[in-house]
Each structure stands twice: as C-alpha cells, then as structure tokens.
Short mmCIF file of C-alpha atoms and ligand atoms in Angstrom, two decimals:
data_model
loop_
_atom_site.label_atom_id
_atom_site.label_comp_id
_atom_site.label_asym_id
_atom_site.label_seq_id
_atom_site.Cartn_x
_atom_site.Cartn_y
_atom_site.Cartn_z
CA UNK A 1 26.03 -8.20 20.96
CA UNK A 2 25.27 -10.81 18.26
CA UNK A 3 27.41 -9.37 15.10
CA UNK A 4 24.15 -10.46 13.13
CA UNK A 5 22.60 -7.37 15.32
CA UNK A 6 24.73 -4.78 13.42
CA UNK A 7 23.29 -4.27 10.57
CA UNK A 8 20.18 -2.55 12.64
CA UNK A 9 22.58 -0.12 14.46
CA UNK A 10 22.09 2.52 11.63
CA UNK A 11 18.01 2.14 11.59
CA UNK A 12 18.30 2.56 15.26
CA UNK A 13 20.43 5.84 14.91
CA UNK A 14 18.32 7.34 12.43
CA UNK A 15 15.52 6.72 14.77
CA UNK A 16 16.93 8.05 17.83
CA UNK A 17 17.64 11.21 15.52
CA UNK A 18 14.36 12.12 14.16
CA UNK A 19 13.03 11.70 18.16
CA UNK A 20 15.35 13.87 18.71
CA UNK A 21 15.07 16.31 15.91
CA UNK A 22 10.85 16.29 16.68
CA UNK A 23 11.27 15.85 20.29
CA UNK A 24 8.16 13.20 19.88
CA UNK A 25 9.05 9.19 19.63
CA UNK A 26 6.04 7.82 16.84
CA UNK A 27 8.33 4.72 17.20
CA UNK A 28 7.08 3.89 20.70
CA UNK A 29 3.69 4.70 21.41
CA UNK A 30 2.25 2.75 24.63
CA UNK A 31 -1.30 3.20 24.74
CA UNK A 32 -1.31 3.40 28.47
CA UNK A 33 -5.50 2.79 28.95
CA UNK A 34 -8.39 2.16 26.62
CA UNK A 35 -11.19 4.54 27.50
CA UNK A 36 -13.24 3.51 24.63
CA UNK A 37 -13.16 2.86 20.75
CA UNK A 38 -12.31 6.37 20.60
CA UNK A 39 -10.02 7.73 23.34
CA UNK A 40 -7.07 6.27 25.21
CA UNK A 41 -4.45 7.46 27.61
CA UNK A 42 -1.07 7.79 25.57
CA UNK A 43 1.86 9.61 27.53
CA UNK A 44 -0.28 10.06 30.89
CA UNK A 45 -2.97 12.48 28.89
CA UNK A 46 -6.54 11.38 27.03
CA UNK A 47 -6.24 11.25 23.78
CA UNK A 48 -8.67 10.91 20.85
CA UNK A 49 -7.67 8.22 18.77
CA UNK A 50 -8.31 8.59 15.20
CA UNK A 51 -6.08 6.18 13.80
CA UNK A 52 -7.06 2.81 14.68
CA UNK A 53 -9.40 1.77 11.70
CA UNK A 54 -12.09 0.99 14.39
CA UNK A 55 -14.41 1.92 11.36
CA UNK A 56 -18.25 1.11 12.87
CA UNK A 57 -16.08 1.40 16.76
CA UNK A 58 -17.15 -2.01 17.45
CA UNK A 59 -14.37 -2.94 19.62
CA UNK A 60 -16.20 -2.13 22.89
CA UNK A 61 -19.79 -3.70 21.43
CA UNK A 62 -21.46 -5.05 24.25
CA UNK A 63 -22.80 -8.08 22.91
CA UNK A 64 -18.92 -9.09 21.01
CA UNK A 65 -17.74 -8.28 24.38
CA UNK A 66 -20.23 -10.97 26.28
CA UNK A 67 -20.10 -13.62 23.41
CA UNK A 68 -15.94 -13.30 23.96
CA UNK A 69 -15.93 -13.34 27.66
CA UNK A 70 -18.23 -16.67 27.31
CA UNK A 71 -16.12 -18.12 24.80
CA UNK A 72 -13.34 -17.91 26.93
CA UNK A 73 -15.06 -19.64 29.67
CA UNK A 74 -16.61 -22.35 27.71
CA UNK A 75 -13.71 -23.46 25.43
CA UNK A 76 -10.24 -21.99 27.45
CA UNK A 77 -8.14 -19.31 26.00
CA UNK A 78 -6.45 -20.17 22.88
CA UNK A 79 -6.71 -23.37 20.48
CA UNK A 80 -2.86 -24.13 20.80
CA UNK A 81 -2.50 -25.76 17.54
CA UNK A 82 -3.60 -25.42 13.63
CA UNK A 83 -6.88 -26.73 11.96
CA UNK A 84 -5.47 -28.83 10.15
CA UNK A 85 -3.12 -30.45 13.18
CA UNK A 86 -5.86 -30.27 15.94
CA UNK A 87 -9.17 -30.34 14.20
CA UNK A 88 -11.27 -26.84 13.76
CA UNK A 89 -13.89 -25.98 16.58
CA UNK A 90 -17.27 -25.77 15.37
CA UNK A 91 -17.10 -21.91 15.83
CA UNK A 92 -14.58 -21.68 13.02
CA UNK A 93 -16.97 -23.26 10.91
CA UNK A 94 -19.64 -21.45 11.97
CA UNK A 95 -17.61 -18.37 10.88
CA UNK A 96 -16.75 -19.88 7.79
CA UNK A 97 -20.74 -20.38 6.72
CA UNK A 98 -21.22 -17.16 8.28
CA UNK A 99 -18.93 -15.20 5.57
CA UNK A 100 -19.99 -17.25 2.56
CA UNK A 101 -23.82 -16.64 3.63
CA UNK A 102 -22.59 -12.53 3.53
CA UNK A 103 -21.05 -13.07 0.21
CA UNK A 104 -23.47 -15.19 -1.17
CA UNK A 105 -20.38 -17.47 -2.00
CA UNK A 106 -19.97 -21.21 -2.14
CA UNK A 107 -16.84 -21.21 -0.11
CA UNK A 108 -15.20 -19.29 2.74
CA UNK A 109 -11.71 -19.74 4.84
CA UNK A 110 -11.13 -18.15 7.92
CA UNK A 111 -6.96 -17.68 8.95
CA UNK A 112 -5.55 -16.49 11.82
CA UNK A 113 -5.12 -12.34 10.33
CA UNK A 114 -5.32 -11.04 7.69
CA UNK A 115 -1.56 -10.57 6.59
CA UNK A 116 -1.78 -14.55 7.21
CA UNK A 117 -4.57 -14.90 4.60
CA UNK A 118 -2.76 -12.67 1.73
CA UNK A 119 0.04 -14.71 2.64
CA UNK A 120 -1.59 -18.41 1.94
CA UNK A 121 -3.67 -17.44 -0.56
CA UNK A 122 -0.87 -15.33 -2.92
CA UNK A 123 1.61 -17.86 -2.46
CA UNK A 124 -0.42 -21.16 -2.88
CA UNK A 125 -3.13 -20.31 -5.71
CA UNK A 126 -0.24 -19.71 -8.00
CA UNK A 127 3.26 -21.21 -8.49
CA UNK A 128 5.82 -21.83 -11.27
CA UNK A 129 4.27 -20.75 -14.60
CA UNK A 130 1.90 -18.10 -13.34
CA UNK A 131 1.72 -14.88 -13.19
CA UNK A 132 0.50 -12.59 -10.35
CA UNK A 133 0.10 -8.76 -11.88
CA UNK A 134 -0.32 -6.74 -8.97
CA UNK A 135 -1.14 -3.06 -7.65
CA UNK A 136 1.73 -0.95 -6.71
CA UNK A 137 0.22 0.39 -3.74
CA UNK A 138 -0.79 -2.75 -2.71
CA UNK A 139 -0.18 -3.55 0.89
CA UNK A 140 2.77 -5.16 2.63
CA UNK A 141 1.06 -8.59 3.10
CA UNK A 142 0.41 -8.77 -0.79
CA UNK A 143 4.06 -8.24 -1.53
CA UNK A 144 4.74 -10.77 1.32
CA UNK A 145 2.48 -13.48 -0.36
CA UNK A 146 4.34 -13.05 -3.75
CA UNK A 147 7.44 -13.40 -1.94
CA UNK A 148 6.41 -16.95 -0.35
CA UNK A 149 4.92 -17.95 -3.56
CA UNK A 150 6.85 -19.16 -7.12
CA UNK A 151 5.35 -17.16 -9.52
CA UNK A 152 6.33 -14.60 -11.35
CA UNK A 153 5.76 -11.02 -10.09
CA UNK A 154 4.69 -7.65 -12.05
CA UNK A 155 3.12 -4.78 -11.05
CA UNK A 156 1.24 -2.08 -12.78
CA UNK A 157 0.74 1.47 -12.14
CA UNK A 158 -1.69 2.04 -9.44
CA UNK A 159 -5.30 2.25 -10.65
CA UNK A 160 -4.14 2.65 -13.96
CA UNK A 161 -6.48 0.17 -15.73
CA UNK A 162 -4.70 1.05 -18.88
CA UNK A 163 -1.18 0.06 -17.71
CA UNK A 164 -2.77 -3.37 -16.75
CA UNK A 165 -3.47 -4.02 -19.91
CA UNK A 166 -0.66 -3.04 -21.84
CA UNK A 167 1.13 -5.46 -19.03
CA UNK A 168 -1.74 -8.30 -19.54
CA UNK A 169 -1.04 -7.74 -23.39
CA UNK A 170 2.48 -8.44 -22.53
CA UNK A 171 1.99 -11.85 -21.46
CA UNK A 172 0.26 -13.21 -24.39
CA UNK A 173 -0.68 -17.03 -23.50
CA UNK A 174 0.18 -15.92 -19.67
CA UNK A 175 -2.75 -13.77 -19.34
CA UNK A 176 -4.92 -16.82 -18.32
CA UNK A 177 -2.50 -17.81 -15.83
CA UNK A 178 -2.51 -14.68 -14.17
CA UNK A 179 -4.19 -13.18 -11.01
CA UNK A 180 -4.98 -9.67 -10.80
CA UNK A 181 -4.33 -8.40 -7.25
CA UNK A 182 -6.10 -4.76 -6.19
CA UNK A 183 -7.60 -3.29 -3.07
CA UNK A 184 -10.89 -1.94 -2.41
CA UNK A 185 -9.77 1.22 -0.31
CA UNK A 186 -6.14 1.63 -0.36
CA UNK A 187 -4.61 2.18 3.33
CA UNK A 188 -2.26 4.84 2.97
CA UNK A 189 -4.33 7.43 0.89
CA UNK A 190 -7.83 6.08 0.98
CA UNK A 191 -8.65 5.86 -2.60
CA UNK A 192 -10.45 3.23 -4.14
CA UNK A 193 -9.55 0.24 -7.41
CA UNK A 194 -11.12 1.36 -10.42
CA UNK A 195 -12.58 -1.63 -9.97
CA UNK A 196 -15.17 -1.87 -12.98
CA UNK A 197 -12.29 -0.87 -15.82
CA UNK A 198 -10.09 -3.16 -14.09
CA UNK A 199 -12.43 -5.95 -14.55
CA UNK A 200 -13.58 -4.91 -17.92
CA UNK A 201 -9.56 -5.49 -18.23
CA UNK A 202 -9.05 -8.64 -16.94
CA UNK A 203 -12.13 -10.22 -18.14
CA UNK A 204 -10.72 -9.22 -21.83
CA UNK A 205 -7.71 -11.64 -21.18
CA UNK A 206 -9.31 -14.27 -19.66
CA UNK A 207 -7.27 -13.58 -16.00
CA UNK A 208 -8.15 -14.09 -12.69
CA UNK A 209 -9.06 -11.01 -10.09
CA UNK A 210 -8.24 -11.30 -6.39
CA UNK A 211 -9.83 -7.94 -4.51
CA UNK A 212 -8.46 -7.32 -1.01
CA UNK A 213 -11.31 -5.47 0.95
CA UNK A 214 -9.41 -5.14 4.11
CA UNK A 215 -10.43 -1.66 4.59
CA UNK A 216 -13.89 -1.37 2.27
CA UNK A 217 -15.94 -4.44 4.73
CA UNK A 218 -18.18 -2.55 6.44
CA UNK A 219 -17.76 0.78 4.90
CA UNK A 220 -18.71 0.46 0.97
CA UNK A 221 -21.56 -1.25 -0.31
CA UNK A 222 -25.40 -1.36 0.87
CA UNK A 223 -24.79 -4.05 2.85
CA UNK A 224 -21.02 -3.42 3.69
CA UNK A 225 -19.83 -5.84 1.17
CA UNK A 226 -16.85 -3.71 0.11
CA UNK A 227 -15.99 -2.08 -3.28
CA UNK A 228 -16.77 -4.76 -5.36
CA UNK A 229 -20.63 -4.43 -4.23
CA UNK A 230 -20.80 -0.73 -4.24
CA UNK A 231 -19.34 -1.56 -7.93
CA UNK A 232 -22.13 -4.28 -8.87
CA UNK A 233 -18.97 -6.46 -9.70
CA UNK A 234 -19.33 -9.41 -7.18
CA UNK A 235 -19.49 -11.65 -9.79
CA UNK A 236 -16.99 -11.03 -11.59
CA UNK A 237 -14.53 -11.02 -8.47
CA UNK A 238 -12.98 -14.30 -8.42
CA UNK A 239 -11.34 -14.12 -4.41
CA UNK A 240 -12.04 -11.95 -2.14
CA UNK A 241 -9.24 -11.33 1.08
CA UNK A 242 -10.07 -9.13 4.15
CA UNK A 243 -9.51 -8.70 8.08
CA UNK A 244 -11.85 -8.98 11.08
CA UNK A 245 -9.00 -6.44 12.50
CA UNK A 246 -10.64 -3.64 11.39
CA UNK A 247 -14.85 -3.12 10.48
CA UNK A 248 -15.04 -5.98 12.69
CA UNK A 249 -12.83 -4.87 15.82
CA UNK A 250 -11.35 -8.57 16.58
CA UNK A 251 -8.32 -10.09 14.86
CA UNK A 252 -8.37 -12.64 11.80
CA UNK A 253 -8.60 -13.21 8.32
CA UNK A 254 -10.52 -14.51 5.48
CA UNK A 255 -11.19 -15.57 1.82
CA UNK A 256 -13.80 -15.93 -0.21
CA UNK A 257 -14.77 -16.92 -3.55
CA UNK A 258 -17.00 -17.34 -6.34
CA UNK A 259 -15.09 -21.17 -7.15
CA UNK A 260 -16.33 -23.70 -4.65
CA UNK A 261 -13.15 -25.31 -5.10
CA UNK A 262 -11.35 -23.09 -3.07
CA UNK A 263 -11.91 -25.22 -0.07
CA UNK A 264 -9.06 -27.47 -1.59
CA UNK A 265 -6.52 -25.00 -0.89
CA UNK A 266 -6.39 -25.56 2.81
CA UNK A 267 -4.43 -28.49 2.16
CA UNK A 268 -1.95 -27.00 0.72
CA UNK A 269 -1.79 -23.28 2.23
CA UNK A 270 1.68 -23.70 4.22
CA UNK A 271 0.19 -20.32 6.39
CA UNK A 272 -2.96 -21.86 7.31
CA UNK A 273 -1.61 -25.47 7.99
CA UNK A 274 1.59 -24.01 10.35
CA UNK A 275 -0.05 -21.57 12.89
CA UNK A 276 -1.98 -21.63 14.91
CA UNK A 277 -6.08 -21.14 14.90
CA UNK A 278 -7.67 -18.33 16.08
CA UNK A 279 -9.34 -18.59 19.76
CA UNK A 280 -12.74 -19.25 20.70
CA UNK A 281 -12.84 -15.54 22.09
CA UNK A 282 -11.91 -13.98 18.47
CA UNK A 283 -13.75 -16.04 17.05
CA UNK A 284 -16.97 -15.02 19.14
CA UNK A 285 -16.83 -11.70 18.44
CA UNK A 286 -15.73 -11.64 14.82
CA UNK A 287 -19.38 -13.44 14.78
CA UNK A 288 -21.50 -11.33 16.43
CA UNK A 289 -19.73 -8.24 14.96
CA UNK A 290 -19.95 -9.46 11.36
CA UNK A 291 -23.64 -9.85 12.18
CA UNK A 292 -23.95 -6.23 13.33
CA UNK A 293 -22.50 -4.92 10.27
CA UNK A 294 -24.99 -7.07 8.26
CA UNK A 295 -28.02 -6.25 10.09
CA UNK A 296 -28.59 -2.18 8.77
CA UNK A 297 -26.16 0.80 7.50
CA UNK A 298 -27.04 3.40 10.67
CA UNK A 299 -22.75 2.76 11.05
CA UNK A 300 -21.73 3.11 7.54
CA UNK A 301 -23.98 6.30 7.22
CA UNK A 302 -22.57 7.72 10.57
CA UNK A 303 -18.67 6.79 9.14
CA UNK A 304 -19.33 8.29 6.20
CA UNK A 305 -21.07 11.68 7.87
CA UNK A 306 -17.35 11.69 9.91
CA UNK A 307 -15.42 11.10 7.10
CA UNK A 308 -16.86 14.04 5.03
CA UNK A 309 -16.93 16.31 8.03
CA UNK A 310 -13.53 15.70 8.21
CA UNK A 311 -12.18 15.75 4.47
CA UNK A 312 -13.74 18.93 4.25
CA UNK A 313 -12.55 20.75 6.80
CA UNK A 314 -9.47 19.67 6.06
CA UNK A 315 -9.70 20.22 2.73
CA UNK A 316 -11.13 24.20 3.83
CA UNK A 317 -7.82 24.66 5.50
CA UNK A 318 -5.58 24.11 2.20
CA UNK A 319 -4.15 21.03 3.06
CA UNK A 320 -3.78 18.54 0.70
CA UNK A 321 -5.19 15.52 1.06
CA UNK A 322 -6.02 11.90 -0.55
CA UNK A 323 -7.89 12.15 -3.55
CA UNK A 324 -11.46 10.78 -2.27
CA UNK A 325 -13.65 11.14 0.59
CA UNK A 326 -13.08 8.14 2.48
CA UNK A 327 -12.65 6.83 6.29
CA UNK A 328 -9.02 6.73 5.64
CA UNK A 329 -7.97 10.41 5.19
CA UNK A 330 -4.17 11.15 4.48
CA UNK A 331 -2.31 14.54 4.61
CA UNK A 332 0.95 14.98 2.94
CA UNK A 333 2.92 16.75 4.70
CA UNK A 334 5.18 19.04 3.07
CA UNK A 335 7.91 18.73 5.58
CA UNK A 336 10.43 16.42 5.31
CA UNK A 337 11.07 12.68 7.28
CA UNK A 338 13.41 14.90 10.00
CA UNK A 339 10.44 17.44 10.95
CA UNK A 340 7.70 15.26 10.64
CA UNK A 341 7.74 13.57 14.27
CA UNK A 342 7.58 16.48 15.16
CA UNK A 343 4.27 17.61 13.52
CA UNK A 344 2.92 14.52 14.48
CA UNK A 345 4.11 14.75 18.24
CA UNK A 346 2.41 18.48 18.46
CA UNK A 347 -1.27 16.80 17.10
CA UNK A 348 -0.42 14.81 20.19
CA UNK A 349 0.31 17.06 22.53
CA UNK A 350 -2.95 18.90 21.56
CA UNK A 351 -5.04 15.01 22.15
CA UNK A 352 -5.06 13.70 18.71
CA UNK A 353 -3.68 10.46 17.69
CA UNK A 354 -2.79 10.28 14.05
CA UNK A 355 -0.74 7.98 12.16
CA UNK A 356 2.64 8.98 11.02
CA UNK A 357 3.51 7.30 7.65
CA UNK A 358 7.33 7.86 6.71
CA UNK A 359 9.25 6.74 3.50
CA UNK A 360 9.59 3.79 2.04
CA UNK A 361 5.85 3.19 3.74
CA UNK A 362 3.97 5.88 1.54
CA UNK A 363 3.14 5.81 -1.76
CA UNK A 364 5.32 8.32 -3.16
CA UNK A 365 7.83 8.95 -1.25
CA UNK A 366 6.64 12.03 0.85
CA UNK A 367 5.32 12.31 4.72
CA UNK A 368 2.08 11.28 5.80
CA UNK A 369 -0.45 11.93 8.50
CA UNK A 370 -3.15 9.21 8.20
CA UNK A 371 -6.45 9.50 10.03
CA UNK A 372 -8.41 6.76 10.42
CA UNK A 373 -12.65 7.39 11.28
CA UNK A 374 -14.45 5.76 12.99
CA UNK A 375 -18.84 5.73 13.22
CA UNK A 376 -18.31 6.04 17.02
CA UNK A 377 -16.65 9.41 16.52
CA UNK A 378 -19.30 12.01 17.92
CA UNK A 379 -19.26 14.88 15.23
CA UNK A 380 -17.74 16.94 18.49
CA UNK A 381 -15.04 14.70 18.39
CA UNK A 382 -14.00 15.53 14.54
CA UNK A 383 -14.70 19.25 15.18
CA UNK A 384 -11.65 18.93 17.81
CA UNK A 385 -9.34 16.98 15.76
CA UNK A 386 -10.13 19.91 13.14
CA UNK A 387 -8.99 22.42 15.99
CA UNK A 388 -5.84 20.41 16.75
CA UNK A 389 -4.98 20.51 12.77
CA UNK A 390 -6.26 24.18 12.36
CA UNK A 391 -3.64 25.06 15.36
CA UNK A 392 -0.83 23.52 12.66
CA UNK A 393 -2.41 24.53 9.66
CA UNK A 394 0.31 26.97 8.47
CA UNK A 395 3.16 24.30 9.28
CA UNK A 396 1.47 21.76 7.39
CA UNK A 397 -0.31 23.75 4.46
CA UNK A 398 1.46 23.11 0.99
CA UNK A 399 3.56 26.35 0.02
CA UNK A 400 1.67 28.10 -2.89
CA UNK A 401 3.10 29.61 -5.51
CA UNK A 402 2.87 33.00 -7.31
N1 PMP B 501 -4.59 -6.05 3.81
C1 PMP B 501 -4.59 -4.71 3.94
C2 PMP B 501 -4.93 -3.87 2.75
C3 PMP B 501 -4.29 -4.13 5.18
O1 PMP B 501 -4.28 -2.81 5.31
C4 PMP B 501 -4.01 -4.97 6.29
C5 PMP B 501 -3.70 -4.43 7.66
N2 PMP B 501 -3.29 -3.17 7.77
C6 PMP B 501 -3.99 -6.35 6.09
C7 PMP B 501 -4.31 -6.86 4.85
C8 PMP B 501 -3.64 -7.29 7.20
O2 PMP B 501 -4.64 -7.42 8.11
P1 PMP B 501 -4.39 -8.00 9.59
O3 PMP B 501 -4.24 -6.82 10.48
O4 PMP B 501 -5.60 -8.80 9.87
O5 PMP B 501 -3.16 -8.83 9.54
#
C-alpha cells in the first residue's frame, strides 16, 4: 500500500466499528433500482426515499425526461471540454437567459454544480485585501470557495445578525470590501437567514451580500425565487448561488446578480474555465424543469402540505426537531455517533431512507437524522415514514427531566 494511504487507516477503522456497533453500513448505500422520485430498491427491499432533496420530485418529469433523451441524440453525450476552451452550446446560453429572465437580473452563469459555482464565485470575486464574513453553518462548498480564494476569512454566529455587525464594525474601512455569505434554507437543520436584519446589516456598512439558495429555489417565494423573494429583498441581494441538483432534479450550478458586470468573471473563474461544461442532456432538463417550477405553485403548496404533515407529527411524538417548518426536517438524536447507525439502519429496515448526519458534519456537534420532502410524496407516504419513526420513538425521544 502507498504509505501516503495510512493516514486513512484510522477513518476506515472507526467506520468499520460503528457498522459494526449498529449492524447497518450508512457509509455504503447502493441504491440498487429507481422506482420513482420517491422509492428505490436499497438492500434488495423498496424503500421510500425521503432524503434526496427531490423537492417538486421532478426527476422522473416526463417532458425533462424527453427534452434529455433528445438532447442526447441531437448533440452526443457530454461536451468534453470547458466554455471557455471549446465554445458554449447555444443551450447553455439559453439557460443562462433563462435564469436571469426568472430573476429579473441582468446577468446569469451557469457551472457545471453547484459546489463548482460557490467555488468560482467565493474564490474569484474577492482576493487579497477583502474580506469574506461568512455563516457558520454555511455549507461545505462555501468553506471550499474561501479556501481557493485570497481573502481573508471570518465567520459570524449563525443567523445572528447582531454578531455580523459587531464583526462588520470590526473591520472599519474593510466593511466595503467585504461579502456577506448566508443561505436561504440551511441543509442540515432547515432553518432559514434572517435575511431582512442581515441586510438591514450589511447595507449599514456599505458590504456586499452573496445568498446561496441551493435549497430555497423552488420552495420559498411566490414564484419559487428562494428566501430572498419570500423576504421582498431581491434587490438588495447582490449574487445569488444555487443548484439545478435539487428543485430542479438535474445536476449544475448557477449565479446570478443584480451587477451586469458579473459576466466578466468568467474570465477569470479558474472553476468555470478548467472543467468541463455540462451536457446537452443536463442542460435540457434543467430547462424544461426550471420552466415547470416557474409556471404555478400547485408543487410548492403540495411540499409545503408534506413538510408540515411531517414536522408535526414528529414534533407530536416529542422529538426534537429543527427549529422551522421546512422541506428539510432534522432530528437530533440523542444517542451518540456509536448507536446512531444503528437507529438509522432500523428506519431502514422498516422502508425509510433518511439521512444520517454524524459529527464534524452537523451543526453542533450531535447526531442527525435529516429528512428531505419532496411534493411527489403522497400524504400516505409521510403517514408511513411517521409509523417507521413512531416504531423508534422511545429510542430517539430526548430524555426529560423531572
Ligand atoms: N450549496 C448548498 C447549500 C448545498 O447544500 C449544496 C449541495 N448539497 C451545494 C451548494 C452544492 O450543490 P451541487 O450538488 O450542485 O454541487
């Protein structure tokens, strides 16, 4: 073995523990067959998956299904080199009109995921001298896209508007050179920016605001805008990041803005310029998909009807959960990261698929289980992934006191 290998050998013995400590592997799950945007065979039985952030279940749209099938014929199956190196298609662009039209935004760029479009954008719009003030619950690709970058890194308390200032104050001259980085829904417990007091904030000090809406698209807003519409803040939102891997069931990334002059940053975003472009297939249905979501809210209201269904009935049993309704419901767990595979492994065995979140993923150190809903969830559906977690209610209901 390569001696650079060894320095896994202990993550790979703590895993092989907890599997066997839970008697459930969460490290290896092979989604055997699809049987629809809700249910898949995992370990030879038919599951229901409510993890997958399929939020309006798109994935298995008939029209995004055609338009990607006849992409594929038309223009092949992948563009096999960058934008910038090969030229864009005129789909891209299409795309790219497509998302500023929805925004009602001058200009638009479409990268190859999402994690790739935190990633250029973080790391390019600033550099030496600036200042990028960020969520700490922000996700992995945020911390990534400092990482790449040159400027200087600080977080504040999550959605603690007050912290960011007392940080922004900090700065003094800085604060203009500094971009604000939040999310509209946070992934791991599902709660939203205080997005008004944070721009209240940032607009005091004269810094910039970059929203990532990865998991509000298609779930907040009248017209599935994200948080900064249900907010009446679009204006004051200078870039906007997000994914087509979730509302809009494909795979790719974007950013918007208010500032026209965005569109100069492609040649200079290292992440857009040194991968490859998404394919004409992606593409395809990305663009009938992001019309669907445009076109009425009978998804967002039936993802929403799910999601409170669910919260409550959790919330009935005692468990304690994220604090807001939302499509993304988490469950601490009040075990700890040895007997948690195995929690998770017995909502399996009873045809639920959850996602197990274990430290340093979560926010604060604990266990989670994290649903993810979906507007092609029949209400029968939820009502059986509330049996599965009613069967290990008394496992996973925090101890009370007195
Ligand atoms: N931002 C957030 C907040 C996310 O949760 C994710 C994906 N989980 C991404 C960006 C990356 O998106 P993609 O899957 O398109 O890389």
């Amino acid at each position: 073995m390569s001696e650079l290998l060894n320095k896994f050998l202990p993550l790979e013995a703590k895993r092989s523990e907890l599997v066997a400590i839970g008697g459930a592997d969460p490290f290896h799950v092979v989604v055997e067959r699809v049987v629809s945007a809700t249910e898949a065979i995992v370990n030879g039985q038919q599951v229901i998956m409510a993890g997958t952030n399929n939020y309006l279940g798109l994935t298995f749209d008939p029209e995004s299904v055609e338009a990607s099938c006849a992409a594929v014929r038309d223009e092949g199956t992948g563009t096999t080199g960058s934008r910038m190196a090969n030229g864009s298609y005129g789909a891209h662009l299409a795309l790219e009109r497509a998302l500023a039209d929805f925004y009602a935004c001058p200009a638009a760029i479409v990268f190859s995921t999402g994690y790739i479009a935190n990633l250029g954008i973080l790391s390019t719009l600033t550099g030496s001298g600036d200042v990028i003030l960020m969520d700490a619950d922000c996700h992995a690709s945020i911390y990534d896209g400092t990482r790449l970058g040159a400027a200087q890194v600080v977080r504040f308390r999550h959605n603690d508007a007050a912290n960011l200032e007392r940080r922004l104050q900090r700065l003094e001259d800085k604060a203009k050179r500094t971009l604000v980085v939040v999310e509209g829904i946070y992934s791991m417990l599902g709660d939203r920016a205080p997005l008004q007091e944070i721009v209240e904030v940032k607009n005091r000090y004269g810094a910039s605001l970059l929203i990532d809406e990865a998991h509000s698209l298609g779930v907040l807003g009248d017209h599935g805008r994200g948080l900064a519409e249900e907010l009446g803040v679009e204006d004051q939102v200078d870039f906007i990041t997000g994914t087509f891997s979730k509302s809009l069931g494909s795979i790719g990334g974007y950013c918007v803005s208010r500032w026209a002059e965005l569109e100069f940053m492609r040649y200079a975003m290292r992440p857009y310029i040194f991968t490859a472009s998404s394919s004409p297939s992606l593409i395809a249905s990305t663009r009938i998909a992001l019309k669907k979501l445009n076109s009425g809210t009978v998804l967002r209201k039936q993802l929403w009807a799910n999601a409170h269904q669910l919260y409550q009935g959790l919330a009935e049993m005692g468990l304690e959960l994220g604090p807001q309704v939302s499509p993304v419901i988490a469950i601490r767990l009040p075990v700890s990261m040895e007997e948690a595979p195995g929690v998770w492994g017995e909502l399996l065995s009873k045809g639920i698929y959850v996602n197990l979140v274990l430290p340093p993923a979560t926010p604060d150190g604990g266990c989670l289980l994290r649903c993810s809903l979906s507007a092609a969830h029949s209400p029968e559906q939820i009502d059986r992934i509330l049996a599965a977690f009613s069967d290990i209610k008394e496992k996973i209901a925090p101890e009370k006191s007195g």
